[in-house]
Short mmCIF file of C-alpha atoms and ligand atoms in Angstrom, two decimals:
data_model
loop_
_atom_site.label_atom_id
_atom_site.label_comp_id
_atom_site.label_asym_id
_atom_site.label_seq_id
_atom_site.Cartn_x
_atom_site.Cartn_y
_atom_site.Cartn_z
CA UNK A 152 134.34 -25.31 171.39
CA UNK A 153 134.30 -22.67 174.16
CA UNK A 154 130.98 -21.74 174.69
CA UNK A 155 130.48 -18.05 176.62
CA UNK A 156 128.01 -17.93 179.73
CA UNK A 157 124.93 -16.21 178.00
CA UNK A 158 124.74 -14.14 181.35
CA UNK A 159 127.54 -12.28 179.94
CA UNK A 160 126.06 -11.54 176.70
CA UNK A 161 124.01 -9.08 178.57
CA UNK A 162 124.01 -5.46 179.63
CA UNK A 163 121.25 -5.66 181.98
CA UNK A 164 119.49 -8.87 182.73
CA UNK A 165 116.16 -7.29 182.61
CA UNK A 166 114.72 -9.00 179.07
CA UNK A 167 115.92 -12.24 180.92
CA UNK A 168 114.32 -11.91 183.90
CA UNK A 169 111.25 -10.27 182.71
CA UNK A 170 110.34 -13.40 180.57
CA UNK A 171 111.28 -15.65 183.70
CA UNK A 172 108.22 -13.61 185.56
CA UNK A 173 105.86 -14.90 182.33
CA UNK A 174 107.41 -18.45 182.36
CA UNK A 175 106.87 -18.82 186.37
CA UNK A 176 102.93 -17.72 186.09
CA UNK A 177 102.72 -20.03 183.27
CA UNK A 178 104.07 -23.41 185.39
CA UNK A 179 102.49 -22.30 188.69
CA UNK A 180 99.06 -22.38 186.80
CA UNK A 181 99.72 -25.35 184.02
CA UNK A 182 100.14 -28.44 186.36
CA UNK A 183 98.68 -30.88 184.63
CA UNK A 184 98.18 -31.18 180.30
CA UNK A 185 95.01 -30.20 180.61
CA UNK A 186 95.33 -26.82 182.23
CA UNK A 187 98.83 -25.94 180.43
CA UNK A 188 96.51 -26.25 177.23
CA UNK A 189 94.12 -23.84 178.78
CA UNK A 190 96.67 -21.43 179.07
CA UNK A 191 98.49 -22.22 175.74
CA UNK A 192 94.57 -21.51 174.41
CA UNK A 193 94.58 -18.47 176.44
CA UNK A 194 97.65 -17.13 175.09
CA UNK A 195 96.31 -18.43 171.35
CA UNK A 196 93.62 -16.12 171.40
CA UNK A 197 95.13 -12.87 172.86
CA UNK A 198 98.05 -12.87 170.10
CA UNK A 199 95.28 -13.43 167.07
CA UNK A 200 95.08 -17.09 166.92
CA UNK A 201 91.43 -18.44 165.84
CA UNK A 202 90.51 -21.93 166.42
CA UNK A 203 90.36 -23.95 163.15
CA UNK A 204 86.65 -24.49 163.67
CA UNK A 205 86.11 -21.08 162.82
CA UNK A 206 87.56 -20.72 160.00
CA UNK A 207 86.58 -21.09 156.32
CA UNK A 208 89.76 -20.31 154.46
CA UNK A 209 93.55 -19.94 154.73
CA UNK A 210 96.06 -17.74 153.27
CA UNK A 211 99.26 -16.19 154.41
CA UNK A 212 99.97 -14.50 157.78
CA UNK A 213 96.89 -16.26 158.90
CA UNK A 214 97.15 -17.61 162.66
CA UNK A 215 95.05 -20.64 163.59
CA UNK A 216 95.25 -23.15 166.14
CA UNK A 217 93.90 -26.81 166.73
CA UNK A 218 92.95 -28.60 169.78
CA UNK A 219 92.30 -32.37 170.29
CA UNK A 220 90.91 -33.61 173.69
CA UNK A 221 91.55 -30.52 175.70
CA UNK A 222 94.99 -32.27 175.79
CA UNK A 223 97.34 -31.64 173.04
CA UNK A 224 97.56 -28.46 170.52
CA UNK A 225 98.76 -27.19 167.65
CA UNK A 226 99.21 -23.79 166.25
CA UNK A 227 100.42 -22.07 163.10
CA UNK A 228 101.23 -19.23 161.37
CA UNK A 229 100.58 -19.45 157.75
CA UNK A 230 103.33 -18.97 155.09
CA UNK A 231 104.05 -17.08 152.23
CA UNK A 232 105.64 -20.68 150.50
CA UNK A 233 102.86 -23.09 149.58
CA UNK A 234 102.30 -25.69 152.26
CA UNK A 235 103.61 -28.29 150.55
CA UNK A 236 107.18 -26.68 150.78
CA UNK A 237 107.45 -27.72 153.89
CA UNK A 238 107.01 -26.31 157.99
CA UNK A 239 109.40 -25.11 160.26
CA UNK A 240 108.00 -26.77 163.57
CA UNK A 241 108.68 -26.53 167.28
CA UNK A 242 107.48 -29.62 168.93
CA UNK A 243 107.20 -30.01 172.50
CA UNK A 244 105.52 -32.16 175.02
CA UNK A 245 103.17 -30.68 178.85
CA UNK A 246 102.58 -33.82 180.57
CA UNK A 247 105.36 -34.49 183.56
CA UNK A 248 105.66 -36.89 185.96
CA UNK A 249 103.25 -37.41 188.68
CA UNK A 250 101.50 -39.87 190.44
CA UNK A 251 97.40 -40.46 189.19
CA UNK A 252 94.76 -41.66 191.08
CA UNK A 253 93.84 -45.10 190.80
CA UNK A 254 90.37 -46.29 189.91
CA UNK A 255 89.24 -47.48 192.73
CA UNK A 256 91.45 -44.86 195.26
CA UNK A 257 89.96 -44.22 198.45
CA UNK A 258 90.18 -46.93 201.18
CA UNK A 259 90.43 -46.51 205.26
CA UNK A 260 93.33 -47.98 207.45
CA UNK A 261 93.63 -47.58 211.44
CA UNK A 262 91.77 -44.50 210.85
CA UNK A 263 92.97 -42.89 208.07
CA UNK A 264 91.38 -42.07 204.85
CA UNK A 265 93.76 -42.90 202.05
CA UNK A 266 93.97 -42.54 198.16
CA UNK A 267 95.79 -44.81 196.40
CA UNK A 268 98.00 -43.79 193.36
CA UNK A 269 99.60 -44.94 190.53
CA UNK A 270 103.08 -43.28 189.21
CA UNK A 271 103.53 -41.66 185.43
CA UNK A 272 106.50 -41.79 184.12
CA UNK A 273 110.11 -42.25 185.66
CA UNK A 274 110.25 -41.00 188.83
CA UNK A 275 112.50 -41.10 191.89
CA UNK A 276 109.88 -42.71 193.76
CA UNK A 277 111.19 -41.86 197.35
CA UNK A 278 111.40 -38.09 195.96
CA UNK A 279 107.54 -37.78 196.47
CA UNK A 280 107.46 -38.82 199.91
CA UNK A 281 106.68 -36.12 202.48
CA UNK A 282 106.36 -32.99 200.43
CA UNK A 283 103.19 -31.26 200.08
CA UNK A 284 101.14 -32.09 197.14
CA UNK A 285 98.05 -30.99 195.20
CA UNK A 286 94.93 -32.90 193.33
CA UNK A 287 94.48 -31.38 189.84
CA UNK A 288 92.11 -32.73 187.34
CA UNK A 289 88.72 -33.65 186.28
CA UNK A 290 85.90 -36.22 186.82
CA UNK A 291 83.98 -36.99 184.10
CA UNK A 292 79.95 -37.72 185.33
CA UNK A 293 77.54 -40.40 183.69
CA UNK A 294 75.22 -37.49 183.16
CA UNK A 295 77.83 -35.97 180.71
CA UNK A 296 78.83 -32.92 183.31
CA UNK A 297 82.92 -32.46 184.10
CA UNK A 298 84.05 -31.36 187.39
CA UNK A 299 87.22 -29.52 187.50
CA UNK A 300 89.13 -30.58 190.55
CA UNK A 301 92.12 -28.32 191.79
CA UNK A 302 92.93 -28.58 195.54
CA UNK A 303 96.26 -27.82 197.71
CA UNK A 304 97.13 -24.80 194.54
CA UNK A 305 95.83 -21.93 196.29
CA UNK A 306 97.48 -21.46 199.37
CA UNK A 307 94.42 -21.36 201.97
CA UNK A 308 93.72 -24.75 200.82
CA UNK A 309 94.88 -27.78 202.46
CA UNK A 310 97.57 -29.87 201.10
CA UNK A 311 97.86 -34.23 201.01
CA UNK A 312 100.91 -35.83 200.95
CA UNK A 313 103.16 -39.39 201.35
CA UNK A 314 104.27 -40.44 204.58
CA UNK A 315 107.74 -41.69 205.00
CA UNK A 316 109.40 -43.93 207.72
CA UNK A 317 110.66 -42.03 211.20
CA UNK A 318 114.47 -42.52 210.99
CA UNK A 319 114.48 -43.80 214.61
CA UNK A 320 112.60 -47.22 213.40
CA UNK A 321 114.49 -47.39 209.56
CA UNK A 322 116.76 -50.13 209.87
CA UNK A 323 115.41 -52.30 207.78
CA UNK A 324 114.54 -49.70 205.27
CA UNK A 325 118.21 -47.77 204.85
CA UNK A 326 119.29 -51.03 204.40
CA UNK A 327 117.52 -51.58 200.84
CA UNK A 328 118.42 -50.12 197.75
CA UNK A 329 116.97 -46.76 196.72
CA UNK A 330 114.73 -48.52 193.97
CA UNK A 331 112.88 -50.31 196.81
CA UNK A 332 113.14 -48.48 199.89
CA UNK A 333 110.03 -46.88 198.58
CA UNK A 334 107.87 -49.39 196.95
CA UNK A 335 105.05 -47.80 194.40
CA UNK A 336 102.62 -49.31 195.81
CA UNK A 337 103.30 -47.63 199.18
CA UNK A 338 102.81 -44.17 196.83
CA UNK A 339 99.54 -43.71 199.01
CA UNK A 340 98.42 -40.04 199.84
CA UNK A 341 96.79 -39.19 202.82
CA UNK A 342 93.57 -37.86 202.78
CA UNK A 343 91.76 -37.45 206.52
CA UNK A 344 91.72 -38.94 209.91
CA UNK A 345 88.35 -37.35 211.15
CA UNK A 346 85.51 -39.94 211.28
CA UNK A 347 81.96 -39.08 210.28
CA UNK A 348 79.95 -41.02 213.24
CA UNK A 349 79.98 -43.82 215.48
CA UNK A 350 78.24 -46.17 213.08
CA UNK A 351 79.82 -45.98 209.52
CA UNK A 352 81.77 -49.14 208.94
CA UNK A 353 84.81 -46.98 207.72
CA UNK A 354 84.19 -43.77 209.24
CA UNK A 355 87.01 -41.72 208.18
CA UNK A 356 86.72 -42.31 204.55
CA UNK A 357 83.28 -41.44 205.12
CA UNK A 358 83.66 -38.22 205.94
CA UNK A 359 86.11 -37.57 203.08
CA UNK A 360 83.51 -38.63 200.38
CA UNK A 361 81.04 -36.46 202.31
CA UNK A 362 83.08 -33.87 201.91
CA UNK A 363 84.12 -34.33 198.18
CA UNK A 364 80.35 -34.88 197.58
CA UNK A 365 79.40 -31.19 199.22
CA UNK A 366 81.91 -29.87 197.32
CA UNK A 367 81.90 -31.49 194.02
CA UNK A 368 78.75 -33.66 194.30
CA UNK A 369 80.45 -37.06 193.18
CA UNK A 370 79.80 -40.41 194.68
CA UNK A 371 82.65 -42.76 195.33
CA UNK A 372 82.03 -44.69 191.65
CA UNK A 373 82.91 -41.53 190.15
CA UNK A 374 86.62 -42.04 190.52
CA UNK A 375 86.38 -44.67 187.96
CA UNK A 376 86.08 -42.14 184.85
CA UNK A 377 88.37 -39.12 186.66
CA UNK A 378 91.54 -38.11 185.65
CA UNK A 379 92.92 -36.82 188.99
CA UNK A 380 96.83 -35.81 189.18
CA UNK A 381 98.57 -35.73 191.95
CA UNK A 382 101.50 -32.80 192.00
CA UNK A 383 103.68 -30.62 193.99
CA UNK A 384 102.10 -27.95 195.44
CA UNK A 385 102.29 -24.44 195.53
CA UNK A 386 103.69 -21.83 192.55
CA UNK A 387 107.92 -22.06 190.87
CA UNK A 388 110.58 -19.78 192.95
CA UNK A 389 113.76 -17.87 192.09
CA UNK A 390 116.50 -20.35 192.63
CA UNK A 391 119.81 -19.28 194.22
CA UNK A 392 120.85 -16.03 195.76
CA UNK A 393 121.11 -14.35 192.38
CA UNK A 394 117.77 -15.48 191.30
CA UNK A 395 119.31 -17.05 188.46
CA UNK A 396 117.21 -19.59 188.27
CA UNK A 397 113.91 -21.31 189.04
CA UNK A 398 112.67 -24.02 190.74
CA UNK A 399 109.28 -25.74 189.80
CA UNK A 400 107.75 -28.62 189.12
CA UNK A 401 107.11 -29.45 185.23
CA UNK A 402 110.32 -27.74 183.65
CA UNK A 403 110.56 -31.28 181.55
CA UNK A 404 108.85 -30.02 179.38
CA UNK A 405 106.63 -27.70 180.09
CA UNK A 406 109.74 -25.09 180.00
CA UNK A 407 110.33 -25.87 176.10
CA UNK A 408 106.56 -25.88 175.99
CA UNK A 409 106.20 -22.60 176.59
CA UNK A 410 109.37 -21.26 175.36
CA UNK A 411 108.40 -22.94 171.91
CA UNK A 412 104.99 -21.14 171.83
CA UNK A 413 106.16 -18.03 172.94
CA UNK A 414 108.42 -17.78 170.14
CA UNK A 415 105.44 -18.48 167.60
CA UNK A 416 103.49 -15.98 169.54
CA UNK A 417 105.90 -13.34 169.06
CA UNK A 418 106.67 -13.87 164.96
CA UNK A 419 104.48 -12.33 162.34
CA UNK A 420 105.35 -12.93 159.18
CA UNK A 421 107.21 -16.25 157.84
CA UNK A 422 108.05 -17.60 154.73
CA UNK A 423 107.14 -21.37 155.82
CA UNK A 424 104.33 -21.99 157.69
CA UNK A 425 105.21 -21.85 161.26
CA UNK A 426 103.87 -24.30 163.76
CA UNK A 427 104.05 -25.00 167.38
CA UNK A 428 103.06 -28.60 168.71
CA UNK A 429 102.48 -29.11 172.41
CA UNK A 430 102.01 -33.07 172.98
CA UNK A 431 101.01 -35.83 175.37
CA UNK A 432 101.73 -39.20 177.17
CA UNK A 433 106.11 -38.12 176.28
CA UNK A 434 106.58 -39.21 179.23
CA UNK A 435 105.31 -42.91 178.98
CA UNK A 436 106.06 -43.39 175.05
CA UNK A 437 104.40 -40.85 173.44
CA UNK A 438 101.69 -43.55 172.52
CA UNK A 439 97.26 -42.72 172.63
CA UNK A 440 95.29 -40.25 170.75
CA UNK A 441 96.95 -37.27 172.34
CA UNK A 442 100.57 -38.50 172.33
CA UNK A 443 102.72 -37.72 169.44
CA UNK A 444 102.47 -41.04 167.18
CA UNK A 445 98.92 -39.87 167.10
CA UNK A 446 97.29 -39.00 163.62
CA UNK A 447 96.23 -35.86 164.93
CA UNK A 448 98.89 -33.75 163.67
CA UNK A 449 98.69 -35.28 160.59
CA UNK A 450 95.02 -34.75 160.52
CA UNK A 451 95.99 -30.77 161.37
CA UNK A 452 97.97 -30.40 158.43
CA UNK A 453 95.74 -31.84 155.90
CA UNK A 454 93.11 -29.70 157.37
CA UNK A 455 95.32 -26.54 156.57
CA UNK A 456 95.58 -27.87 153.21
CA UNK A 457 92.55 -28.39 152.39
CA UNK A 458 91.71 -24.92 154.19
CA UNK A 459 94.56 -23.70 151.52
CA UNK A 460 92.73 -25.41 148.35
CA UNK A 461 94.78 -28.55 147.97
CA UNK A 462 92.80 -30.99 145.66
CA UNK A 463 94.26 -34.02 147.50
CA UNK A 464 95.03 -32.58 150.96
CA UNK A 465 96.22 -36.03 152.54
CA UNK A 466 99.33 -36.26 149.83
CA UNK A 467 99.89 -32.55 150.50
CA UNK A 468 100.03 -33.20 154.16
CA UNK A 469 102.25 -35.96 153.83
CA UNK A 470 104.70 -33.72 151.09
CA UNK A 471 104.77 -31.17 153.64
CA UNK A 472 105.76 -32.95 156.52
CA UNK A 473 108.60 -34.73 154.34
CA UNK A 474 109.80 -31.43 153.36
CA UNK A 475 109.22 -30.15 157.01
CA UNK A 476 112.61 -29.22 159.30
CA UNK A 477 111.39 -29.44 163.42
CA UNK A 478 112.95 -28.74 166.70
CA UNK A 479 112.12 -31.82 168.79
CA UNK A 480 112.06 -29.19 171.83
CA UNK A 481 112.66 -31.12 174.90
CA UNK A 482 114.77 -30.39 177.98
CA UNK A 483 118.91 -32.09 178.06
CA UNK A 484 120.48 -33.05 181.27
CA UNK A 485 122.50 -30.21 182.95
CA UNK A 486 125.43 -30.64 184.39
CA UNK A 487 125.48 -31.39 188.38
CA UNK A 488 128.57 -30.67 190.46
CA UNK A 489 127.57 -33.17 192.60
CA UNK A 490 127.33 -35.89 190.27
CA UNK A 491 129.71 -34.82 187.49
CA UNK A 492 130.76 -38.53 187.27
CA UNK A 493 128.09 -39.26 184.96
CA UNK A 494 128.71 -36.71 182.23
CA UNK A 495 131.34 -36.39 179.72
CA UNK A 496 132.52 -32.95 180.39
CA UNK A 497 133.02 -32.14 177.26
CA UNK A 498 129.70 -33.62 175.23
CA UNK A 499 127.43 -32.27 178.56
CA UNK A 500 125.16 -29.64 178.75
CA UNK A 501 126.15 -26.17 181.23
CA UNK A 502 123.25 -24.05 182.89
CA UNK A 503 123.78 -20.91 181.74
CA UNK A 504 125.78 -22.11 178.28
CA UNK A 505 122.37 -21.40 176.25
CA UNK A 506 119.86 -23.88 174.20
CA UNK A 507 121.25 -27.04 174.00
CA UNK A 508 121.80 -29.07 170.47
CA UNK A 509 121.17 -33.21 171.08
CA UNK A 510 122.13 -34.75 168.00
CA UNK A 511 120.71 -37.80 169.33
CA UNK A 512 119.36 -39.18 172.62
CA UNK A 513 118.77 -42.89 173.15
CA UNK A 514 120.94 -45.42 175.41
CA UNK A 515 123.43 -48.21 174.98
CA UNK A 516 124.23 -47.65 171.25
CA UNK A 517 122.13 -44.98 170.73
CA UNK A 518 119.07 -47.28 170.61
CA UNK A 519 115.65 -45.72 169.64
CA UNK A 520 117.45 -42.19 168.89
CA UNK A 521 116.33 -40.01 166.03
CA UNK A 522 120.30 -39.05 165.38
CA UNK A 523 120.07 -35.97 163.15
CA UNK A 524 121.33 -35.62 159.73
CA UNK A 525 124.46 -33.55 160.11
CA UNK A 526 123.41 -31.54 157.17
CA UNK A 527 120.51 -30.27 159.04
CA UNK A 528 122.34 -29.71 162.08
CA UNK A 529 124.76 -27.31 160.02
CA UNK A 530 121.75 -25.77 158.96
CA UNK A 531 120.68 -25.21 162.03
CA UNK A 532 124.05 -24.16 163.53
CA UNK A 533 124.13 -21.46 161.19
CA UNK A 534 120.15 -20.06 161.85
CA UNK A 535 121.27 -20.16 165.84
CA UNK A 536 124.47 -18.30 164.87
CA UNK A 537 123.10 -15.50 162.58
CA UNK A 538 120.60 -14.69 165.16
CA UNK A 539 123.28 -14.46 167.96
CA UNK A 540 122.01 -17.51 170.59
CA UNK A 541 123.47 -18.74 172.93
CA UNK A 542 123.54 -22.63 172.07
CA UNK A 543 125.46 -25.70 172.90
CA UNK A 544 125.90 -29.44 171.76
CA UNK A 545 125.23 -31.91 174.51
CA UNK A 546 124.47 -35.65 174.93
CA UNK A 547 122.75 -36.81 178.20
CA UNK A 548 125.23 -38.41 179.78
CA UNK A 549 128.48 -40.86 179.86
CA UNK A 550 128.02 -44.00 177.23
CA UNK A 551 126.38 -46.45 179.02
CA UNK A 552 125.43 -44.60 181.90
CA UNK A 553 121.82 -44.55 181.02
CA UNK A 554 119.59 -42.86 178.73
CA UNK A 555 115.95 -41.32 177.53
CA UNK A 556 114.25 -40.35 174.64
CA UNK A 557 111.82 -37.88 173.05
CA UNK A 558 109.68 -36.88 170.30
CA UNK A 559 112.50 -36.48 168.03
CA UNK A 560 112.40 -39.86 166.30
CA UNK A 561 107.94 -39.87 166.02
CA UNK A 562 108.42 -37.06 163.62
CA UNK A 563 111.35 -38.19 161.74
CA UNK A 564 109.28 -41.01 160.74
CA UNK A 565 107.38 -38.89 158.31
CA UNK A 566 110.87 -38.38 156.72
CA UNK A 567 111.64 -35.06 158.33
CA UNK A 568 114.82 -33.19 159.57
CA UNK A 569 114.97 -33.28 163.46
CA UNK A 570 116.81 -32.09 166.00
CA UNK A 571 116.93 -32.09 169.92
CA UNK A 572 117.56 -28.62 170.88
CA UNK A 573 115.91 -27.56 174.33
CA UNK A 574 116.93 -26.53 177.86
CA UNK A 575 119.23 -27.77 180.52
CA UNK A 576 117.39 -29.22 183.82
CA UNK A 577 119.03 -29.78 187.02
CA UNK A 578 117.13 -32.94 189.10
CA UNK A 579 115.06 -33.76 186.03
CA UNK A 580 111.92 -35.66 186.86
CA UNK A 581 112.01 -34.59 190.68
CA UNK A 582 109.20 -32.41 192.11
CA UNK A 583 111.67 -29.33 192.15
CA UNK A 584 113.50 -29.51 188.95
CA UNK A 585 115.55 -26.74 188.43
CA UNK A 586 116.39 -23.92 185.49
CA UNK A 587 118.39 -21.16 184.84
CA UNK A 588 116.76 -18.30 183.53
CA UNK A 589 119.25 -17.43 180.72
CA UNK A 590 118.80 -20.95 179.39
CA UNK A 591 114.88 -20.03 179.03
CA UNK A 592 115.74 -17.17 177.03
CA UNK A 593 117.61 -18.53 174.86
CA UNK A 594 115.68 -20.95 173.80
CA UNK A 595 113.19 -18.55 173.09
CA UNK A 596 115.53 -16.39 171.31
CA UNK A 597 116.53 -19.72 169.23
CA UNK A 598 113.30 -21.08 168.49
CA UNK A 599 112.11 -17.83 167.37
CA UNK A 600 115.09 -17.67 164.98
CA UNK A 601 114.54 -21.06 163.63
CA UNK A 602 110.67 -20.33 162.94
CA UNK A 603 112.54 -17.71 160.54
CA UNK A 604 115.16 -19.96 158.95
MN1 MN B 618 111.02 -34.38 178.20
MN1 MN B 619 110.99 -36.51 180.86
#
């Protein structure tokens, strides 16, 4: 079971750290779903992808792609192998945690302008205090109009962020746990202290809204239909003195994400139809109309068949996806010096050991895992091997230490082969999670392989 750094499988690093310069631009621009679709759409079109609604017809080596909602895509690569013989899919989910505005947000205390947030997903709550953050997003008008909101990303604009207690007056709060030292409610970000006038009953907040209606020209009601994400600011870094890795926000999953598409990208011809998935909502149950339990994908493939003459392209959809084999691409726990006490060393993932294998995921007894067929794993063990990747077999952590889930299990509904396979993360679900280069490679280099299988 020794597994070789993947560093060492290299001459010179420069493949490796040339596609670490693509993946940083990517996550620097893609902070929220919304905009990592934009650039996935981007990307679509400037490798020969046409959107579905453009076409009339499909047959092999054609390269299409779907959207739904401006949140959620799918693209594919048509096959020589009739549809209904089944896909070889990468699936992988761009939303990450964050904190969202609420509703009603904006409100004034002791003169300060504040907008109140709620968190998405699981988050380290005290994690998000005093760093600098930025509001992506949209808000949707009554008139019909969207305005794109992006502020704190570029770096002459100003930043908001969550105050935390002086240490000089914690006692009380070092004295609670670390689950309620910072209460979510408290998750408030700070928006302006400069009043507007003398006579406004709430002067500072005032001015704010003055200021987002110059800019954006929305009133205060507004808020109600926005979708306004509150992030880490500023663009991913090299990590470590060798610049072996990267720091960013988003790497869970958004480092999969593009990994996954890049591979697609990057194939021509296939004999199954080759798809990429990039999903919603992962992070709070995969569950709405852009989430994976959605029909949409579904819906995509029956679409394809019917674009590839199927007379009953619902039963063709649902033969293909039984026949399908997927890579539930998702991002495995690395292994932390710090904390080694929660892994079992030997059934852990290693940055810099390669794309790591999870045959299942869940917690307790593996509860609400997909847990692969071993068959298919073989399969897949062999694909990885013939192409020379770097790959490794992980679970998240020690038995009953914890756990998470992913995709994996949404898909194997339909009666499909999954697997985990995706990349290591140090401080997963933190606004700086961390990556090692040679790990993003890797899984490119092993997705792109399995696309072939
Ligand atoms: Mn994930
Ligand atoms: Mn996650």
């Amino acid at each position: 079971m020794y597994r070789k750094n993947a560093w060492l499988k290299y001459k010179d690093n420069k493949d490796v750290m040339n596609f670490a310069e693509g993946y940083k631009n990517f996550i620097s621009v893609a902070k929220s779903e919304r905009l990592a679709v934009k650039e996935a759409e981007k990307l679509l079109k400037a490798n020969g992808f046409k959107n579905v609604d453009d076409v009339k017809s499909l047959k092999e080596g054609d390269r299409v792609y779907f959207i739904n909602k401006k949140k959620n895509v799918a693209a594919f690569i048509i096959g020589k192998e009739p549809l209904e013989n089944g896909l070889r899919i990468l699936g992988a989910h761009i939303d990450s945690p964050r904190l969202d505005l609420k509703e009603n947000p904006v409100y004034e205390s002791k003169g300060f302008a504040l907008g109140d947030t709620h968190y998405y997903g699981g988050i380290k709550k005290y994690q998000w205090t005093t760093i600098p953050l930025s509001l992506v997003g949209v808000i949707c008008k009554k008139d019909g109009s969207i305005v794109e909101v992006n502020i704190g990303e570029d770096p002459k604009d100003p930043i908001v962020g969550i105050t935390d207690l002086l240490i000089h007056l914690s006692a009380d709060q070092m004295s609670k746990t670390l689950s309620k030292a910072i209460e979510g409610e408290n998750l408030d970000i700070t928006l302006g202290s400069m009043p507007l006038d003398e006579e406004s009953k709430e002067p500072v907040k005032a001015n704010v809204l003055k200021l987002l209606k110059e800019k954006y020209g929305i009133e205060e009601e507004d808020f109600v239909s926005a979708e306004i994400e509150i992030v880490p600011a500023g663009p991913s870094r090299d990590y470590g003195l060798d610049r072996s890795m990267i720091a960013g926000y988003g790497h869970d999953d958004r480092s999969c994400a593009y990994t996954s598409l890049m591979a697609l990208l990057d194939t021509k011809k296939v004999q199954n139809t080759a798809c990429c998935i990039l999903v919603d909502k992962e992070e709070i149950g995969s569950v709405g109309a852009t989430g994976a339990q959605s029909l949409f994908f579904e819906n995509a493939i029956a679409k394809l068949a019917a674009l590839s003459n199927s007379k009953n392209p619902l039963w063709s959809a649902r033969v293909a996806m039984e026949n399908s084999k997927m890579l539930s691409s998702d991002v495995s726990a690395g292994y932390d010096p710090l904390y080694g006490y929660v892994s079992d060393t030997k059934n852990v993932a290693y940055l810099g050991e390669g794309l790591v294998f999870n045959k299942y995921t869940g917690r307790g007894g593996k509860g609400g895992s997909n847990d692969a067929m071993p068959e298919y794993y073989a399969f897949v063990r062999k694909a990885m091997d013939d192409a020379k990747v770097n790959w490794q077999s992980a679970e998240l952590g020690k038995v009953d230490q914890g756990g998470g889930g992913t995709i994996a299990y949404i898909l194997g509904n339909y009666n499909m082969n999954v697997i985990d396979a995706g990349i290591p993360v140090l401080n997963m679900h933190a606004p700086m999670e961390i990556v090692s280069k040679v790990d993003v490679y890797e899984a490119y280099l092993g997705y792109k392989a399995f696309l072939k299988a």
